[in-house]
C-alpha angles and dihedrals in degrees: 000000000000114000095249093048089050091049094049093046089051094048095044100034089225135109120264118219100185146339129216123196117234100186133263137295118197105315099338136081125234124217143178108222122195117200123217091259092052099259112147119219134178120230134191115196133182108209093198110008099173119184093298093075098032106141097017098120091038089057094048094045093048091044093052091046093051094045087048094060088070112095111266093357108178096232135119123249117263103231097179145323146186133171093288105031142044121193120196138174113272118257117210105207125218132184111278119256134189090248091052090047091053091048089048092052092050091048092047090052091051092051093050091048091056085076136195138254092245145335106294129023144260092255136061108259139215133204105201102316095332122098123242129206107231098173103151117257131183092216124065096199089052092044094048094044099045103029104033112023103030099051094049093043088055090046095048090047093049087051089056090235092122129050123232087255091054089050091054091053095051089044086057092054089048091055092047102045091108091057095041100045098080122221117347118267131189118257115279129207097251135181091220099203100050103155118146094264089065095056114087113195123222133183093268104024141326141280125218122221140179096037130186086203121192143129102284148133113304091217086068092068093045092048091049091052089062096042096087100012129267128210113257092001093159090057090049092051096042093053091043090051092052092051096040113010112222119234120261113276097024092136089059089056099053094097091051089055093044095054095078096056091043092054087050088055091051089052091048100038108019133226093346088089096038096100094046092049093048091047087055091049095051090045092053092052091047091053 
């Protein structure tokens, strides 16, 4: 039996009929797994995780389980996991439609409104292959500045992908988050890495995958949906806004919320994202 098939069989307690590779993402492999009774599953596996990715699948499994406790949360079922493998229910994708987008907007609002005990989480996080500090905090501006912006600014600068002038601009944002964040909001139950590639469309809605789940600011998820484009985004936001009206000035804060994922991209992919990240930093300060 192939290693992935053996792992899935052990985690699910069910016989595996076949596995089919679906490519790779970062340092892990993706597979479609078919059980002996015909049930399809999705598996992520790290062939040689090493210490760098220790806790990766634990964070994802705990995050999906936590998000899924919200009524109607648009997340897949966690079937099983260990340090090297994560097994999820299979999602059969369909072309996006306006009706599916509206349903997704309402479900996303309900998930956010389920709330969190604090900003952060009770588990160490990851965004892609990079670690996240989820130490709980009572203040979103402090959490965002110290645990989202500052660590990735330091990592990007150490990599040489940002100039000293760039660093000073982002440091100014970090020092001003309290003034830029708008009126305080309670912590929301957020996905945390909600770019369009993590939205999988179905006939009647959408499912979100690969979370960096934590108690955060709900505008973060909305801002990330617009970062690289999402089909029917206006329908999603309108339905969301009907269910959970956004605070005044939310559009002016999009760049602030996009700065963290853009710094993550600078850390992962280098200076190719430098201009976009710096544009976001300057737009955040102008707002």
